[in-house]
PDB file of C-alpha atoms in Angstrom:
ATOM      1  CA  UNK A  49      36.806 113.166 151.660  1.00 71.00           C
ATOM      2  CA  UNK A  50      34.082 111.961 154.061  1.00 77.00           C
ATOM      3  CA  UNK A  51      34.176 108.478 152.556  1.00 78.00           C
ATOM      4  CA  UNK A  52      36.764 106.537 154.642  1.00 76.00           C
ATOM      5  CA  UNK A  53      38.038 104.529 151.636  1.00 73.00           C
ATOM      6  CA  UNK A  54      38.588 107.628 149.526  1.00 77.00           C
ATOM      7  CA  UNK A  55      40.272 109.262 152.500  1.00 81.00           C
ATOM      8  CA  UNK A  56      42.714 106.368 152.860  1.00 75.00           C
ATOM      9  CA  UNK A  57      43.414 106.351 149.119  1.00 76.00           C
ATOM     10  CA  UNK A  58      44.065 110.102 149.198  1.00 79.00           C
ATOM     11  CA  UNK A  59      46.392 109.686 152.186  1.00 78.00           C
ATOM     12  CA  UNK A  60      48.339 107.011 150.295  1.00 73.00           C
ATOM     13  CA  UNK A  61      48.641 109.216 147.222  1.00 75.00           C
ATOM     14  CA  UNK A  62      49.818 112.142 149.356  1.00 77.00           C
ATOM     15  CA  UNK A  63      52.371 109.943 151.128  1.00 71.00           C
ATOM     16  CA  UNK A  64      53.780 108.803 147.768  1.00 71.00           C
ATOM     17  CA  UNK A  65      54.092 112.420 146.626  1.00 72.00           C
ATOM     18  CA  UNK A  66      55.689 113.444 149.914  1.00 73.00           C
ATOM     19  CA  UNK A  67      58.343 110.732 149.562  1.00 70.00           C
ATOM     20  CA  UNK A  68      59.167 112.249 146.166  1.00 70.00           C
ATOM     21  CA  UNK A  69      59.538 115.758 147.579  1.00 77.00           C
ATOM     22  CA  UNK A  70      61.287 115.332 150.921  1.00 82.00           C
ATOM     23  CA  UNK A  71      64.973 115.996 151.510  1.00 87.00           C
ATOM     24  CA  UNK A  72      67.122 112.890 150.809  1.00 89.00           C
ATOM     25  CA  UNK A  73      68.079 112.744 154.512  1.00 92.00           C
ATOM     26  CA  UNK A  74      64.405 112.482 155.474  1.00 90.00           C
ATOM     27  CA  UNK A  75      63.836 109.722 152.929  1.00 91.00           C
ATOM     28  CA  UNK A  76      66.882 107.821 154.212  1.00 94.00           C
ATOM     29  CA  UNK A  77      65.507 108.076 157.770  1.00 94.00           C
ATOM     30  CA  UNK A  78      62.170 106.678 156.566  1.00 91.00           C
ATOM     31  CA  UNK A  79      63.954 103.717 154.966  1.00 94.00           C
ATOM     32  CA  UNK A  80      65.995 103.196 158.132  1.00 95.00           C
ATOM     33  CA  UNK A  81      62.783 102.916 160.165  1.00 93.00           C
ATOM     34  CA  UNK A  82      61.651 100.209 157.747  1.00 91.00           C
ATOM     35  CA  UNK A  83      64.707  97.977 158.149  1.00 96.00           C
ATOM     36  CA  UNK A  84      63.686  94.336 158.565  1.00 96.00           C
ATOM     37  CA  UNK A  85      67.106  92.779 159.096  1.00 95.00           C
ATOM     38  CA  UNK A  86      70.805  93.580 158.834  1.00 94.00           C
ATOM     39  CA  UNK A  87      74.153  91.853 159.327  1.00 92.00           C
ATOM     40  CA  UNK A  88      77.740  92.564 158.294  1.00 92.00           C
ATOM     41  CA  UNK A  89      76.939  91.948 154.612  1.00 94.00           C
ATOM     42  CA  UNK A  90      73.346  93.005 153.880  1.00 95.00           C
ATOM     43  CA  UNK A  91      70.600  95.422 154.917  1.00 96.00           C
ATOM     44  CA  UNK A  92      67.008  94.393 154.217  1.00 97.00           C
ATOM     45  CA  UNK A  93      64.353  97.129 153.977  1.00 97.00           C
ATOM     46  CA  UNK A  94      60.576  97.224 153.693  1.00 96.00           C
ATOM     47  CA  UNK A  95      60.102  99.163 150.442  1.00 95.00           C
ATOM     48  CA  UNK A  96      57.275 101.741 150.680  1.00 92.00           C
ATOM     49  CA  UNK A  97      54.508 102.130 148.108  1.00 92.00           C
ATOM     50  CA  UNK A  98      55.036 104.685 145.333  1.00 88.00           C
ATOM     51  CA  UNK A  99      58.807 105.015 145.749  1.00 90.00           C
ATOM     52  CA  UNK A 100      60.857 104.165 142.623  1.00 91.00           C
ATOM     53  CA  UNK A 101      64.084 102.191 142.953  1.00 93.00           C
ATOM     54  CA  UNK A 102      65.845 104.059 140.140  1.00 90.00           C
ATOM     55  CA  UNK A 103      65.652 107.626 138.866  1.00 82.00           C
ATOM     56  CA  UNK A 104      64.045 108.684 135.599  1.00 78.00           C
ATOM     57  CA  UNK A 105      62.003 111.423 133.941  1.00 77.00           C
ATOM     58  CA  UNK A 106      59.983 113.289 136.564  1.00 72.00           C
ATOM     59  CA  UNK A 107      61.525 111.337 139.470  1.00 76.00           C
ATOM     60  CA  UNK A 108      62.823 113.614 142.225  1.00 77.00           C
ATOM     61  CA  UNK A 109      63.637 110.966 144.822  1.00 84.00           C
ATOM     62  CA  UNK A 110      64.423 107.271 144.555  1.00 90.00           C
ATOM     63  CA  UNK A 111      66.026 104.564 146.667  1.00 94.00           C
ATOM     64  CA  UNK A 112      69.288 104.477 144.675  1.00 93.00           C
ATOM     65  CA  UNK A 113      69.856 108.207 145.323  1.00 92.00           C
ATOM     66  CA  UNK A 114      69.915 107.824 149.128  1.00 94.00           C
ATOM     67  CA  UNK A 115      71.930 104.609 149.549  1.00 96.00           C
ATOM     68  CA  UNK A 116      75.074 106.495 150.556  1.00 95.00           C
ATOM     69  CA  UNK A 117      73.133 108.543 153.151  1.00 96.00           C
ATOM     70  CA  UNK A 118      71.448 105.432 154.573  1.00 96.00           C
ATOM     71  CA  UNK A 119      74.838 103.684 154.866  1.00 96.00           C
ATOM     72  CA  UNK A 120      76.265 106.596 156.868  1.00 95.00           C
ATOM     73  CA  UNK A 121      73.240 106.563 159.175  1.00 96.00           C
ATOM     74  CA  UNK A 122      73.898 102.890 159.881  1.00 95.00           C
ATOM     75  CA  UNK A 123      77.697 102.636 159.971  1.00 91.00           C
ATOM     76  CA  UNK A 124      79.163 106.115 160.329  1.00 89.00           C
ATOM     77  CA  UNK A 125      80.481 108.789 157.992  1.00 88.00           C
ATOM     78  CA  UNK A 126      83.144 106.545 156.416  1.00 86.00           C
ATOM     79  CA  UNK A 127      80.698 103.851 155.401  1.00 90.00           C
ATOM     80  CA  UNK A 128      80.700 102.661 151.786  1.00 92.00           C
ATOM     81  CA  UNK A 129      77.380 103.337 149.989  1.00 95.00           C
ATOM     82  CA  UNK A 130      74.905 100.466 150.007  1.00 97.00           C
ATOM     83  CA  UNK A 131      74.331  98.605 146.737  1.00 97.00           C
ATOM     84  CA  UNK A 132      71.137  97.438 145.043  1.00 96.00           C
ATOM     85  CA  UNK A 133      70.869  93.645 144.629  1.00 96.00           C
ATOM     86  CA  UNK A 134      67.536  93.557 142.765  1.00 95.00           C
ATOM     87  CA  UNK A 135      64.592  95.827 142.062  1.00 92.00           C
ATOM     88  CA  UNK A 136      60.875  96.186 142.718  1.00 95.00           C
ATOM     89  CA  UNK A 137      58.374  98.216 140.713  1.00 93.00           C
ATOM     90  CA  UNK A 138      57.480 101.664 142.010  1.00 92.00           C
ATOM     91  CA  UNK A 139      54.015 100.517 143.156  1.00 93.00           C
ATOM     92  CA  UNK A 140      55.206  97.220 144.687  1.00 96.00           C
ATOM     93  CA  UNK A 141      55.892  97.045 148.431  1.00 96.00           C
ATOM     94  CA  UNK A 142      57.849  94.651 150.599  1.00 97.00           C
ATOM     95  CA  UNK A 143      61.179  92.894 151.078  1.00 97.00           C
ATOM     96  CA  UNK A 144      64.170  94.463 149.332  1.00 97.00           C
ATOM     97  CA  UNK A 145      67.821  93.450 149.847  1.00 97.00           C
ATOM     98  CA  UNK A 146      70.747  95.906 149.830  1.00 97.00           C
ATOM     99  CA  UNK A 147      74.434  94.937 150.057  1.00 96.00           C
ATOM    100  CA  UNK A 148      77.033  96.690 152.215  1.00 95.00           C
ATOM    101  CA  UNK A 149      79.867  96.164 149.696  1.00 94.00           C
ATOM    102  CA  UNK A 150      80.345  95.596 145.974  1.00 95.00           C
ATOM    103  CA  UNK A 151      81.486  91.966 146.236  1.00 94.00           C
ATOM    104  CA  UNK A 152      78.383  90.966 148.190  1.00 94.00           C
ATOM    105  CA  UNK A 153      76.207  92.883 145.717  1.00 96.00           C
ATOM    106  CA  UNK A 154      77.702  91.030 142.726  1.00 96.00           C
ATOM    107  CA  UNK A 155      77.275  87.679 144.482  1.00 94.00           C
ATOM    108  CA  UNK A 156      73.618  88.343 145.319  1.00 95.00           C
ATOM    109  CA  UNK A 157      72.873  89.823 141.895  1.00 95.00           C
ATOM    110  CA  UNK A 158      74.180  86.612 140.342  1.00 95.00           C
ATOM    111  CA  UNK A 159      71.947  84.524 142.604  1.00 94.00           C
ATOM    112  CA  UNK A 160      68.903  86.593 141.592  1.00 94.00           C
ATOM    113  CA  UNK A 161      69.885  86.285 137.922  1.00 91.00           C
ATOM    114  CA  UNK A 162      70.124  82.482 137.987  1.00 90.00           C
ATOM    115  CA  UNK A 163      66.910  82.199 140.048  1.00 89.00           C
ATOM    116  CA  UNK A 164      68.583  80.862 143.210  1.00 93.00           C
ATOM    117  CA  UNK A 165      66.691  83.329 145.422  1.00 95.00           C
ATOM    118  CA  UNK A 166      63.174  82.155 146.223  1.00 96.00           C
ATOM    119  CA  UNK A 167      60.692  85.024 145.903  1.00 97.00           C
ATOM    120  CA  UNK A 168      57.145  84.988 147.217  1.00 98.00           C
ATOM    121  CA  UNK A 169      54.515  87.688 146.635  1.00 98.00           C
ATOM    122  CA  UNK A 170      50.980  88.304 147.814  1.00 98.00           C
ATOM    123  CA  UNK A 171      48.492  89.816 145.391  1.00 98.00           C
ATOM    124  CA  UNK A 172      44.780  90.546 145.457  1.00 98.00           C
ATOM    125  CA  UNK A 173      43.344  89.574 142.083  1.00 97.00           C
ATOM    126  CA  UNK A 174      40.065  90.490 140.449  1.00 97.00           C
ATOM    127  CA  UNK A 175      38.474  87.097 139.851  1.00 95.00           C
ATOM    128  CA  UNK A 176      39.327  83.531 140.863  1.00 95.00           C
ATOM    129  CA  UNK A 177      42.018  81.652 138.898  1.00 95.00           C
ATOM    130  CA  UNK A 178      41.044  78.221 137.596  1.00 93.00           C
ATOM    131  CA  UNK A 179      42.529  75.885 138.660  1.00 94.00           C
ATOM    132  CA  UNK A 180      43.178  77.286 142.130  1.00 94.00           C
ATOM    133  CA  UNK A 181      46.833  76.241 142.031  1.00 96.00           C
ATOM    134  CA  UNK A 182      49.165  75.859 139.103  1.00 96.00           C
ATOM    135  CA  UNK A 183      52.024  77.106 136.976  1.00 96.00           C
ATOM    136  CA  UNK A 184      51.946  79.685 134.186  1.00 96.00           C
ATOM    137  CA  UNK A 185      54.697  79.046 131.627  1.00 95.00           C
ATOM    138  CA  UNK A 186      54.210  81.606 128.834  1.00 95.00           C
ATOM    139  CA  UNK A 187      56.976  83.807 127.351  1.00 96.00           C
ATOM    140  CA  UNK A 188      56.594  87.591 127.618  1.00 97.00           C
ATOM    141  CA  UNK A 189      57.530  90.307 125.139  1.00 96.00           C
ATOM    142  CA  UNK A 190      57.221  94.111 125.047  1.00 95.00           C
ATOM    143  CA  UNK A 191      54.985  95.530 122.307  1.00 94.00           C
ATOM    144  CA  UNK A 192      53.784  98.928 121.197  1.00 90.00           C
ATOM    145  CA  UNK A 193      50.031  99.450 121.578  1.00 89.00           C
ATOM    146  CA  UNK A 194      48.601 101.328 118.627  1.00 82.00           C
ATOM    147  CA  UNK A 195      45.788 103.554 119.865  1.00 76.00           C
ATOM    148  CA  UNK A 196      44.889 107.221 120.169  1.00 73.00           C
ATOM    149  CA  UNK A 197      47.501 107.289 122.939  1.00 76.00           C
ATOM    150  CA  UNK A 198      50.336 105.023 121.771  1.00 80.00           C
ATOM    151  CA  UNK A 199      52.245 103.301 124.553  1.00 84.00           C
ATOM    152  CA  UNK A 200      54.277 100.183 125.326  1.00 90.00           C
ATOM    153  CA  UNK A 201      53.160  97.170 127.360  1.00 94.00           C
ATOM    154  CA  UNK A 202      54.482  93.754 128.206  1.00 95.00           C
ATOM    155  CA  UNK A 203      52.315  90.971 126.814  1.00 95.00           C
ATOM    156  CA  UNK A 204      52.226  87.221 126.254  1.00 95.00           C
ATOM    157  CA  UNK A 205      54.069  85.552 123.390  1.00 93.00           C
ATOM    158  CA  UNK A 206      52.745  81.964 123.609  1.00 92.00           C
ATOM    159  CA  UNK A 207      54.437  79.106 121.786  1.00 88.00           C
ATOM    160  CA  UNK A 208      51.072  77.477 121.015  1.00 84.00           C
ATOM    161  CA  UNK A 209      47.675  78.627 119.771  1.00 82.00           C
ATOM    162  CA  UNK A 210      44.292  77.067 119.060  1.00 83.00           C
ATOM    163  CA  UNK A 211      43.723  76.360 115.372  1.00 81.00           C
ATOM    164  CA  UNK A 212      40.488  78.037 114.149  1.00 83.00           C
ATOM    165  CA  UNK A 213      39.970  75.197 111.631  1.00 83.00           C
ATOM    166  CA  UNK A 214      39.849  72.160 113.938  1.00 83.00           C
ATOM    167  CA  UNK A 215      40.326  73.576 117.454  1.00 82.00           C
ATOM    168  CA  UNK A 216      43.598  71.706 117.999  1.00 83.00           C
ATOM    169  CA  UNK A 217      46.683  73.154 119.646  1.00 83.00           C
ATOM    170  CA  UNK A 218      49.379  74.046 117.117  1.00 85.00           C
ATOM    171  CA  UNK A 219      52.928  75.261 117.718  1.00 85.00           C
ATOM    172  CA  UNK A 220      53.702  78.758 116.451  1.00 85.00           C
ATOM    173  CA  UNK A 221      56.996  80.347 115.498  1.00 84.00           C
ATOM    174  CA  UNK A 222      58.811  81.535 118.618  1.00 84.00           C
ATOM    175  CA  UNK A 223      59.193  85.292 119.051  1.00 87.00           C
ATOM    176  CA  UNK A 224      62.938  85.978 119.165  1.00 88.00           C
ATOM    177  CA  UNK A 225      62.411  89.047 121.368  1.00 91.00           C
ATOM    178  CA  UNK A 226      60.345  87.183 123.978  1.00 94.00           C
ATOM    179  CA  UNK A 227      61.752  86.114 127.346  1.00 94.00           C
ATOM    180  CA  UNK A 228      60.913  82.843 129.058  1.00 94.00           C
ATOM    181  CA  UNK A 229      58.569  83.539 132.002  1.00 95.00           C
ATOM    182  CA  UNK A 230      57.354  81.036 134.593  1.00 96.00           C
ATOM    183  CA  UNK A 231      55.134  81.754 137.628  1.00 97.00           C
ATOM    184  CA  UNK A 232      53.756  79.439 140.294  1.00 97.00           C
ATOM    185  CA  UNK A 233      50.499  80.580 141.889  1.00 97.00           C
ATOM    186  CA  UNK A 234      48.178  79.406 144.660  1.00 97.00           C
ATOM    187  CA  UNK A 235      44.852  80.773 145.894  1.00 97.00           C
ATOM    188  CA  UNK A 236      44.994  81.487 149.632  1.00 97.00           C
ATOM    189  CA  UNK A 237      41.463  82.888 149.973  1.00 96.00           C
ATOM    190  CA  UNK A 238      38.584  84.006 147.724  1.00 95.00           C
ATOM    191  CA  UNK A 239      35.460  86.097 148.200  1.00 91.00           C
ATOM    192  CA  UNK A 240      33.403  88.807 146.461  1.00 75.00           C
ATOM    193  CA  UNK A 241      34.871  88.322 142.972  1.00 91.00           C
ATOM    194  CA  UNK A 242      38.400  88.740 144.358  1.00 96.00           C
ATOM    195  CA  UNK A 243      41.139  86.378 145.537  1.00 97.00           C
ATOM    196  CA  UNK A 244      44.247  86.540 147.669  1.00 98.00           C
ATOM    197  CA  UNK A 245      47.070  84.802 145.773  1.00 98.00           C
ATOM    198  CA  UNK A 246      50.520  83.568 146.670  1.00 97.00           C
ATOM    199  CA  UNK A 247      52.832  84.054 143.690  1.00 98.00           C
ATOM    200  CA  UNK A 248      56.289  82.548 143.251  1.00 97.00           C
ATOM    201  CA  UNK A 249      58.064  83.787 140.115  1.00 97.00           C
ATOM    202  CA  UNK A 250      60.619  81.266 138.829  1.00 95.00           C
ATOM    203  CA  UNK A 251      61.984  83.800 136.340  1.00 94.00           C
ATOM    204  CA  UNK A 252      62.364  87.573 136.612  1.00 92.00           C
ATOM    205  CA  UNK A 253      60.863  89.254 133.549  1.00 95.00           C
ATOM    206  CA  UNK A 254      59.633  92.859 133.705  1.00 94.00           C
ATOM    207  CA  UNK A 255      56.001  92.991 134.957  1.00 96.00           C
ATOM    208  CA  UNK A 256      55.877  89.178 134.826  1.00 97.00           C
ATOM    209  CA  UNK A 257      53.368  88.681 137.651  1.00 98.00           C
ATOM    210  CA  UNK A 258      51.072  91.423 136.405  1.00 97.00           C
ATOM    211  CA  UNK A 259      51.041  90.093 132.832  1.00 97.00           C
ATOM    212  CA  UNK A 260      50.645  86.415 133.768  1.00 97.00           C
ATOM    213  CA  UNK A 261      47.700  87.240 136.015  1.00 97.00           C
ATOM    214  CA  UNK A 262      45.978  89.709 133.685  1.00 96.00           C
ATOM    215  CA  UNK A 263      46.501  87.981 130.326  1.00 95.00           C
ATOM    216  CA  UNK A 264      47.443  84.416 131.288  1.00 95.00           C
ATOM    217  CA  UNK A 265      44.847  83.704 134.016  1.00 96.00           C
ATOM    218  CA  UNK A 266      42.358  86.480 133.238  1.00 95.00           C
ATOM    219  CA  UNK A 267      42.576  87.698 136.840  1.00 96.00           C
ATOM    220  CA  UNK A 268      44.374  91.082 136.896  1.00 96.00           C
ATOM    221  CA  UNK A 269      45.819  92.439 140.127  1.00 98.00           C
ATOM    222  CA  UNK A 270      43.525  94.820 141.994  1.00 97.00           C
ATOM    223  CA  UNK A 271      44.589  98.385 141.174  1.00 95.00           C
ATOM    224  CA  UNK A 272      46.650  97.411 138.118  1.00 96.00           C
ATOM    225  CA  UNK A 273      45.314 100.015 135.715  1.00 94.00           C
ATOM    226  CA  UNK A 274      48.164  99.551 133.212  1.00 93.00           C
ATOM    227  CA  UNK A 275      47.115  95.976 132.410  1.00 94.00           C
ATOM    228  CA  UNK A 276      43.377  96.436 132.934  1.00 88.00           C
ATOM    229  CA  UNK A 277      42.903  96.882 129.172  1.00 87.00           C
ATOM    230  CA  UNK A 278      45.153  96.096 126.241  1.00 84.00           C
ATOM    231  CA  UNK A 279      44.208  98.767 123.715  1.00 84.00           C
ATOM    232  CA  UNK A 280      43.881 101.766 126.038  1.00 84.00           C
ATOM    233  CA  UNK A 281      45.088 103.364 129.255  1.00 84.00           C
ATOM    234  CA  UNK A 282      42.007 103.511 131.469  1.00 88.00           C
ATOM    235  CA  UNK A 283      41.029 102.680 135.065  1.00 92.00           C
ATOM    236  CA  UNK A 284      40.313  99.065 135.934  1.00 94.00           C
ATOM    237  CA  UNK A 285      36.677  97.935 135.646  1.00 95.00           C
ATOM    238  CA  UNK A 286      35.569  96.272 138.897  1.00 95.00           C
ATOM    239  CA  UNK A 287      32.520  94.058 139.586  1.00 95.00           C
ATOM    240  CA  UNK A 288      29.646  95.683 141.466  1.00 95.00           C
ATOM    241  CA  UNK A 289      30.010  93.495 144.574  1.00 94.00           C
ATOM    242  CA  UNK A 290      33.732  94.321 144.781  1.00 94.00           C
ATOM    243  CA  UNK A 291      32.999  98.039 144.510  1.00 93.00           C
ATOM    244  CA  UNK A 292      30.357  97.724 147.217  1.00 92.00           C
ATOM    245  CA  UNK A 293      32.680  95.969 149.660  1.00 93.00           C
ATOM    246  CA  UNK A 294      35.483  98.445 149.005  1.00 91.00           C
ATOM    247  CA  UNK A 295      33.044 101.340 149.385  1.00 88.00           C
ATOM    248  CA  UNK A 296      34.041 102.763 146.004  1.00 89.00           C
ATOM    249  CA  UNK A 297      32.290 104.110 142.932  1.00 89.00           C
ATOM    250  CA  UNK A 298      33.659 103.048 139.539  1.00 92.00           C
ATOM    251  CA  UNK A 299      34.504 106.686 138.801  1.00 89.00           C
ATOM    252  CA  UNK A 300      36.960 106.645 141.740  1.00 87.00           C
ATOM    253  CA  UNK A 301      38.655 103.324 140.926  1.00 90.00           C
ATOM    254  CA  UNK A 302      41.536 105.150 139.216  1.00 88.00           C
ATOM    255  CA  UNK A 303      42.785 106.096 142.727  1.00 86.00           C
ATOM    256  CA  UNK A 304      43.016 102.448 143.806  1.00 91.00           C
ATOM    257  CA  UNK A 305      46.680 101.403 144.364  1.00 92.00           C
ATOM    258  CA  UNK A 306      48.330  98.256 143.022  1.00 95.00           C
ATOM    259  CA  UNK A 307      47.848  95.405 145.511  1.00 97.00           C
ATOM    260  CA  UNK A 308      51.132  93.538 144.967  1.00 98.00           C
ATOM    261  CA  UNK A 309      53.460  92.888 147.896  1.00 98.00           C
ATOM    262  CA  UNK A 310      56.851  91.131 148.096  1.00 98.00           C
ATOM    263  CA  UNK A 311      56.071  89.119 151.222  1.00 97.00           C
ATOM    264  CA  UNK A 312      59.105  86.814 151.430  1.00 97.00           C
ATOM    265  CA  UNK A 313      62.641  86.323 150.150  1.00 96.00           C
ATOM    266  CA  UNK A 314      64.718  83.258 150.916  1.00 96.00           C
ATOM    267  CA  UNK A 315      68.471  83.551 150.360  1.00 94.00           C
ATOM    268  CA  UNK A 316      70.297  80.213 149.977  1.00 92.00           C
ATOM    269  CA  UNK A 317      72.962  79.076 152.433  1.00 88.00           C
ATOM    270  CA  UNK A 318      76.197  80.965 151.848  1.00 82.00           C
ATOM    271  CA  UNK A 319      74.541  83.982 150.231  1.00 82.00           C
ATOM    272  CA  UNK A 320      74.927  86.021 153.421  1.00 78.00           C
ATOM    273  CA  UNK A 321      76.610  84.094 156.209  1.00 71.00           C
ATOM    274  CA  UNK A 322      76.607  80.320 156.391  1.00 75.00           C
ATOM    275  CA  UNK A 323      72.893  79.713 156.895  1.00 84.00           C
ATOM    276  CA  UNK A 324      69.795  80.003 154.771  1.00 91.00           C
ATOM    277  CA  UNK A 325      68.111  83.338 155.397  1.00 93.00           C
ATOM    278  CA  UNK A 326      64.339  83.750 155.184  1.00 94.00           C
ATOM    279  CA  UNK A 327      62.887  87.254 155.319  1.00 94.00           C
ATOM    280  CA  UNK A 328      59.160  87.894 155.774  1.00 94.00           C
ATOM    281  CA  UNK A 329      57.288  91.186 155.654  1.00 95.00           C
ATOM    282  CA  UNK A 330      53.616  91.791 156.335  1.00 92.00           C
ATOM    283  CA  UNK A 331      51.789  93.904 153.737  1.00 94.00           C
ATOM    284  CA  UNK A 332      51.084  97.631 154.254  1.00 92.00           C
ATOM    285  CA  UNK A 333      47.956  99.009 155.878  1.00 91.00           C
ATOM    286  CA  UNK A 334      46.072  99.711 152.629  1.00 91.00           C
ATOM    287  CA  UNK A 335      46.596  96.071 151.541  1.00 95.00           C
ATOM    288  CA  UNK A 336      45.377  94.529 154.811  1.00 93.00           C
ATOM    289  CA  UNK A 337      42.471  96.966 154.908  1.00 92.00           C
ATOM    290  CA  UNK A 338      41.362  95.804 151.450  1.00 93.00           C
ATOM    291  CA  UNK A 339      41.663  92.184 152.589  1.00 95.00           C
ATOM    292  CA  UNK A 340      39.372  92.902 155.528  1.00 93.00           C
ATOM    293  CA  UNK A 341      36.805  94.748 153.421  1.00 93.00           C
ATOM    294  CA  UNK A 342      36.789  91.971 150.809  1.00 95.00           C
ATOM    295  CA  UNK A 343      36.534  89.374 153.619  1.00 94.00           C
ATOM    296  CA  UNK A 344      39.726  87.631 152.545  1.00 95.00           C
ATOM    297  CA  UNK A 345      41.409  85.863 155.451  1.00 87.00           C
ATOM    298  CA  UNK A 346      44.989  86.999 156.106  1.00 77.00           C
ATOM    299  CA  UNK A 347      47.440  84.073 156.361  1.00 67.00           C
ATOM    300  CA  UNK A 348      49.651  83.936 159.443  1.00 67.00           C
ATOM    301  CA  UNK A 349      53.182  85.328 159.090  1.00 51.00           C
ATOM    302  CA  UNK A 350      55.800  84.393 161.710  1.00 48.00           C
ATOM    303  CA  UNK A 351      56.707  87.061 164.249  1.00 45.00           C
ATOM    304  CA  UNK A 352      60.239  88.428 164.202  1.00 40.00           C
ATOM    305  CA  UNK A 353      62.666  85.802 165.413  1.00 39.00           C
ATOM    306  CA  UNK A 354      66.084  84.329 164.741  1.00 35.00           C
ATOM    307  CA  UNK A 355      67.141  80.678 164.612  1.00 34.00           C
ATOM    308  CA  UNK A 356      69.272  78.449 162.314  1.00 34.00           C
ATOM    309  CA  UNK A 357      66.830  79.251 159.499  1.00 38.00           C
ATOM    310  CA  UNK A 358      66.707  82.996 160.170  1.00 37.00           C
ATOM    311  CA  UNK A 359      63.162  84.321 159.763  1.00 34.00           C
ATOM    312  CA  UNK A 360      62.418  88.038 159.951  1.00 35.00           C
ATOM    313  CA  UNK A 361      59.031  89.678 159.641  1.00 33.00           C
ATOM    314  CA  UNK A 362      57.602  93.174 159.922  1.00 36.00           C
ATOM    315  CA  UNK A 363      54.087  94.356 160.676  1.00 33.00           C
TER     316      UNK A 363
END
């Protein structure tokens, strides 16, 4: 396409498809190039956009399928396969921790499960949350959407609702299938009907950040077409000034990728070595390009360095 935005979007889509089709050795080499940090216990990678962590219907390549190949590239032919410690959605980019052995994996998985690992994400949202900083504490449950194209989505299961009779808050019966979900958020920059947010999930429910932003704050993540509408699967509707700055027509919005990036993980002392480990990763090119077009100022991220509080970043 002659339009530079459409060209970049098409390149991103092609890259995602290529990662699905390449030989596992090629994919492992790509992940190796994206290593942010490694020691005798863990390997930390910069997860690419569009690459699933686990296999499934229609998935030809995924991270879990090449962990043994990546381990051999790093430590020789006798190396034990690397182990997953947590997961990221297919469309989410950023910091991802792998363990070199099963004991380390179990220890880190337990820390993630009991919320001892501090996670920080960047997201571009459509709209400005009010207030600009706060905490969303609303349980989440999976429900079937009844429409011409039935599908499942995560949604809110609040413990309170507004009474239509007198407008007062009343407690409702708790949904037994709902999971507790808590997210801290902070606006870092705002412009042109969009905002750059820092998100810190306290819990780890499926699609938690996407649901809390879209349904809890009314500010869905840019490119999140799944949660753009409740009753249908359709491309996200963007304001005119946002479309203008991105150089897009509404008819082409369906190509826009999800702008959600795992920017930082902080492992507590003793999780891997004796010191606290902080891992930072700058967002991918399409994310920073959108920030520039929307005139959202990019916060500073430390350059790669090592000290008692180990901080690692990637551009």
